[in-house]
PDB file of C-alpha atoms in Angstrom:
ATOM      1  CA  UNK B   1       7.130  25.585 -14.833  1.00  0.00           C
ATOM      2  CA  UNK B   2       3.704  26.962 -15.642  1.00  0.00           C
ATOM      3  CA  UNK B   3       1.339  27.697 -12.802  1.00  0.00           C
ATOM      4  CA  UNK B   4      -2.440  27.763 -12.776  1.00  0.00           C
ATOM      5  CA  UNK B   5      -5.236  27.586 -10.259  1.00  0.00           C
ATOM      6  CA  UNK B   6      -8.191  25.306  -9.575  1.00  0.00           C
ATOM      7  CA  UNK B   7     -11.509  26.684 -10.844  1.00  0.00           C
ATOM      8  CA  UNK B   8     -13.801  23.680 -10.310  1.00  0.00           C
ATOM      9  CA  UNK B   9     -13.760  20.348  -8.459  1.00  0.00           C
ATOM     10  CA  UNK B  10     -16.311  17.630  -9.335  1.00  0.00           C
ATOM     11  CA  UNK B  11     -15.224  14.496  -7.474  1.00  0.00           C
ATOM     12  CA  UNK B  12     -12.061  13.220  -9.202  1.00  0.00           C
ATOM     13  CA  UNK B  13     -12.472  15.705 -12.085  1.00  0.00           C
ATOM     14  CA  UNK B  14     -10.690  19.037 -11.587  1.00  0.00           C
ATOM     15  CA  UNK B  15     -10.701  22.037 -13.929  1.00  0.00           C
ATOM     16  CA  UNK B  16      -7.567  24.204 -13.874  1.00  0.00           C
ATOM     17  CA  UNK B  17      -7.096  27.632 -15.472  1.00  0.00           C
ATOM     18  CA  UNK B  18      -3.656  28.729 -16.686  1.00  0.00           C
ATOM     19  CA  UNK B  19      -2.297  32.085 -17.807  1.00  0.00           C
ATOM     20  CA  UNK B  20      -2.600  33.092 -21.468  1.00  0.00           C
ATOM     21  CA  UNK B  21      -1.075  30.551 -23.836  1.00  0.00           C
ATOM     22  CA  UNK B  22       0.578  28.425 -21.147  1.00  0.00           C
ATOM     23  CA  UNK B  23      -1.648  25.361 -21.387  1.00  0.00           C
ATOM     24  CA  UNK B  24      -0.050  22.021 -20.497  1.00  0.00           C
ATOM     25  CA  UNK B  25      -0.071  19.182 -23.018  1.00  0.00           C
ATOM     26  CA  UNK B  26      -2.618  16.389 -22.861  1.00  0.00           C
ATOM     27  CA  UNK B  27      -1.368  13.664 -20.411  1.00  0.00           C
ATOM     28  CA  UNK B  28       0.956  16.101 -18.592  1.00  0.00           C
ATOM     29  CA  UNK B  29       1.088  15.628 -14.825  1.00  0.00           C
ATOM     30  CA  UNK B  30       0.100  18.579 -12.661  1.00  0.00           C
ATOM     31  CA  UNK B  31       0.844  18.894  -8.929  1.00  0.00           C
ATOM     32  CA  UNK B  32      -1.264  20.649  -6.297  1.00  0.00           C
ATOM     33  CA  UNK B  33      -0.816  20.764  -2.517  1.00  0.00           C
ATOM     34  CA  UNK B  34      -3.816  20.091  -0.273  1.00  0.00           C
ATOM     35  CA  UNK B  35      -3.851  21.207   3.368  1.00  0.00           C
ATOM     36  CA  UNK B  36      -6.154  18.776   5.166  1.00  0.00           C
ATOM     37  CA  UNK B  37      -7.040  19.640   8.784  1.00  0.00           C
ATOM     38  CA  UNK B  38      -5.109  17.522  11.280  1.00  0.00           C
ATOM     39  CA  UNK B  39      -2.867  16.031   8.582  1.00  0.00           C
ATOM     40  CA  UNK B  40       0.339  16.903   6.804  1.00  0.00           C
ATOM     41  CA  UNK B  41       0.155  18.703   3.473  1.00  0.00           C
ATOM     42  CA  UNK B  42      -0.631  16.189   0.729  1.00  0.00           C
ATOM     43  CA  UNK B  43       0.592  16.571  -2.858  1.00  0.00           C
ATOM     44  CA  UNK B  44      -2.077  15.506  -5.340  1.00  0.00           C
ATOM     45  CA  UNK B  45      -1.212  14.562  -8.915  1.00  0.00           C
ATOM     46  CA  UNK B  46      -3.624  15.500 -11.693  1.00  0.00           C
ATOM     47  CA  UNK B  47      -3.424  14.279 -15.293  1.00  0.00           C
ATOM     48  CA  UNK B  48      -4.556  16.589 -18.103  1.00  0.00           C
ATOM     49  CA  UNK B  49      -7.349  14.905 -20.051  1.00  0.00           C
ATOM     50  CA  UNK B  50      -8.915  17.707 -22.099  1.00  0.00           C
ATOM     51  CA  UNK B  51      -8.390  21.296 -23.222  1.00  0.00           C
ATOM     52  CA  UNK B  52     -11.670  23.104 -22.554  1.00  0.00           C
ATOM     53  CA  UNK B  53     -10.785  26.461 -24.093  1.00  0.00           C
ATOM     54  CA  UNK B  54     -10.322  29.849 -22.383  1.00  0.00           C
ATOM     55  CA  UNK B  55      -6.932  28.631 -21.059  1.00  0.00           C
ATOM     56  CA  UNK B  56      -8.667  25.932 -18.988  1.00  0.00           C
ATOM     57  CA  UNK B  57      -7.913  22.205 -18.842  1.00  0.00           C
ATOM     58  CA  UNK B  58      -9.935  19.323 -17.405  1.00  0.00           C
ATOM     59  CA  UNK B  59      -7.889  16.898 -15.348  1.00  0.00           C
ATOM     60  CA  UNK B  60      -8.334  13.578 -13.585  1.00  0.00           C
ATOM     61  CA  UNK B  61      -7.104  13.293  -9.989  1.00  0.00           C
ATOM     62  CA  UNK B  62      -4.937  10.274  -9.172  1.00  0.00           C
ATOM     63  CA  UNK B  63      -6.080  10.264  -5.511  1.00  0.00           C
ATOM     64  CA  UNK B  64      -8.854  11.710  -3.361  1.00  0.00           C
ATOM     65  CA  UNK B  65      -9.644  15.388  -3.877  1.00  0.00           C
ATOM     66  CA  UNK B  66     -10.935  15.805  -0.308  1.00  0.00           C
ATOM     67  CA  UNK B  67      -9.836  19.216   0.931  1.00  0.00           C
ATOM     68  CA  UNK B  68      -9.016  20.588  -2.532  1.00  0.00           C
ATOM     69  CA  UNK B  69     -10.405  24.105  -2.897  1.00  0.00           C
ATOM     70  CA  UNK B  70     -10.993  26.527  -5.735  1.00  0.00           C
ATOM     71  CA  UNK B  71      -8.074  28.888  -6.146  1.00  0.00           C
ATOM     72  CA  UNK B  72      -5.431  26.343  -5.078  1.00  0.00           C
ATOM     73  CA  UNK B  73      -2.175  26.832  -6.994  1.00  0.00           C
ATOM     74  CA  UNK B  74      -1.361  24.107  -9.529  1.00  0.00           C
ATOM     75  CA  UNK B  75       2.074  23.483 -11.072  1.00  0.00           C
ATOM     76  CA  UNK B  76       2.629  21.845 -14.464  1.00  0.00           C
ATOM     77  CA  UNK B  77       5.489  19.310 -14.313  1.00  0.00           C
ATOM     78  CA  UNK B  78       5.873  19.453 -18.100  1.00  0.00           C
ATOM     79  CA  UNK B  79       5.969  15.652 -18.353  1.00  0.00           C
ATOM     80  CA  UNK B  80       3.494  12.762 -18.207  1.00  0.00           C
ATOM     81  CA  UNK B  81       3.181  10.424 -15.234  1.00  0.00           C
ATOM     82  CA  UNK B  82       5.995   7.866 -15.392  1.00  0.00           C
ATOM     83  CA  UNK B  83       6.508   4.586 -13.563  1.00  0.00           C
ATOM     84  CA  UNK B  84       9.554   2.402 -12.907  1.00  0.00           C
ATOM     85  CA  UNK B  85      10.095  -0.490 -15.317  1.00  0.00           C
ATOM     86  CA  UNK B  86      12.442  -3.457 -15.530  1.00  0.00           C
ATOM     87  CA  UNK B  87      13.975  -5.839 -13.001  1.00  0.00           C
ATOM     88  CA  UNK B  88      13.509  -3.459 -10.040  1.00  0.00           C
ATOM     89  CA  UNK B  89       9.726  -3.852 -10.290  1.00  0.00           C
ATOM     90  CA  UNK B  90       9.608  -7.660 -10.065  1.00  0.00           C
ATOM     91  CA  UNK B  91       7.725  -8.807  -6.973  1.00  0.00           C
ATOM     92  CA  UNK B  92       6.744  -5.249  -6.039  1.00  0.00           C
ATOM     93  CA  UNK B  93       3.357  -3.524  -5.742  1.00  0.00           C
ATOM     94  CA  UNK B  94       2.899   0.046  -7.024  1.00  0.00           C
ATOM     95  CA  UNK B  95       0.147   2.628  -7.167  1.00  0.00           C
ATOM     96  CA  UNK B  96      -0.824   4.384 -10.410  1.00  0.00           C
ATOM     97  CA  UNK B  97       1.958   6.961  -9.888  1.00  0.00           C
ATOM     98  CA  UNK B  98       4.679   4.303  -9.715  1.00  0.00           C
ATOM     99  CA  UNK B  99       5.174   4.721  -5.967  1.00  0.00           C
ATOM    100  CA  UNK B 100       5.771   1.471  -4.036  1.00  0.00           C
ATOM    101  CA  UNK B 101       2.916   0.575  -1.675  1.00  0.00           C
ATOM    102  CA  UNK B 102       4.271  -2.757  -0.436  1.00  0.00           C
ATOM    103  CA  UNK B 103       6.225  -1.319   2.540  1.00  0.00           C
ATOM    104  CA  UNK B 104       9.540  -2.486   1.068  1.00  0.00           C
ATOM    105  CA  UNK B 105      12.488  -0.237   0.238  1.00  0.00           C
ATOM    106  CA  UNK B 106      11.997   2.698  -2.124  1.00  0.00           C
ATOM    107  CA  UNK B 107      12.952   2.275  -5.786  1.00  0.00           C
ATOM    108  CA  UNK B 108      16.368   3.732  -6.648  1.00  0.00           C
ATOM    109  CA  UNK B 109      16.110   7.145  -8.283  1.00  0.00           C
ATOM    110  CA  UNK B 110      18.333   6.015 -11.165  1.00  0.00           C
ATOM    111  CA  UNK B 111      15.903   3.183 -12.058  1.00  0.00           C
ATOM    112  CA  UNK B 112      14.485   3.426 -15.583  1.00  0.00           C
ATOM    113  CA  UNK B 113      11.053   5.064 -15.745  1.00  0.00           C
ATOM    114  CA  UNK B 114       8.658   5.122 -18.699  1.00  0.00           C
ATOM    115  CA  UNK B 115       5.539   7.267 -19.201  1.00  0.00           C
ATOM    116  CA  UNK B 116       2.222   5.506 -18.686  1.00  0.00           C
ATOM    117  CA  UNK B 117       1.070   6.746 -22.120  1.00  0.00           C
ATOM    118  CA  UNK B 118       3.477   5.787 -24.889  1.00  0.00           C
ATOM    119  CA  UNK B 119       3.566   4.297 -28.361  1.00  0.00           C
ATOM    120  CA  UNK B 120       3.050   0.547 -28.688  1.00  0.00           C
ATOM    121  CA  UNK B 121       6.184  -1.390 -29.676  1.00  0.00           C
ATOM    122  CA  UNK B 122       6.644  -2.116 -33.374  1.00  0.00           C
ATOM    123  CA  UNK B 123       5.627  -5.598 -34.482  1.00  0.00           C
ATOM    124  CA  UNK B 124       9.266  -6.405 -35.324  1.00  0.00           C
ATOM    125  CA  UNK B 125      10.262  -5.720 -31.710  1.00  0.00           C
ATOM    126  CA  UNK B 126       7.874  -8.323 -30.285  1.00  0.00           C
ATOM    127  CA  UNK B 127       9.011 -11.828 -29.408  1.00  0.00           C
ATOM    128  CA  UNK B 128       7.359 -14.631 -31.390  1.00  0.00           C
ATOM    129  CA  UNK B 129       8.950 -17.633 -29.689  1.00  0.00           C
ATOM    130  CA  UNK B 130       6.701 -20.217 -28.061  1.00  0.00           C
ATOM    131  CA  UNK B 131       7.043 -20.250 -24.281  1.00  0.00           C
ATOM    132  CA  UNK B 132       5.025 -20.968 -21.157  1.00  0.00           C
ATOM    133  CA  UNK B 133       3.740 -17.819 -19.502  1.00  0.00           C
ATOM    134  CA  UNK B 134       3.288 -18.302 -15.773  1.00  0.00           C
ATOM    135  CA  UNK B 135       0.822 -15.863 -14.242  1.00  0.00           C
ATOM    136  CA  UNK B 136       1.321 -16.913 -10.629  1.00  0.00           C
ATOM    137  CA  UNK B 137      -2.397 -17.718 -10.385  1.00  0.00           C
ATOM    138  CA  UNK B 138      -2.657 -21.482  -9.943  1.00  0.00           C
ATOM    139  CA  UNK B 139      -6.054 -21.950 -11.604  1.00  0.00           C
ATOM    140  CA  UNK B 140      -5.083 -19.874 -14.651  1.00  0.00           C
ATOM    141  CA  UNK B 141      -1.678 -21.592 -14.978  1.00  0.00           C
ATOM    142  CA  UNK B 142      -3.362 -25.013 -14.771  1.00  0.00           C
ATOM    143  CA  UNK B 143      -5.965 -24.275 -17.467  1.00  0.00           C
ATOM    144  CA  UNK B 144      -3.753 -22.327 -19.858  1.00  0.00           C
TER     145      UNK B 144
END
């Protein structure tokens, strides 16, 4: 896996410099460890949003960048952020990284995961049958 280091932090926007020719792809997930005083080490996920040139990428942090410092080592995962999909997600609450935040059991590691950025399904793959779509929100279900 390619490694780089943080060169600039501007709120949730983080610039990362990599070695010659080892730039990650747009939408790749990067990982960086943050040592916050009085807390355990936190792993922060960054998503590549832009290639700036000079082997530098601009990323968006998926959580708080408090404690992140210039020079921190960043690792490219080589893949985009992916989240669980299918039956295992019904009735569950997840954060943007696909991690459960509802204090229930963890999702099985063999559960299907899809990247958060992917091609839209082809028109032929979409269902055209007429059916009632229940949202679970009483007012919306009543009016729809």
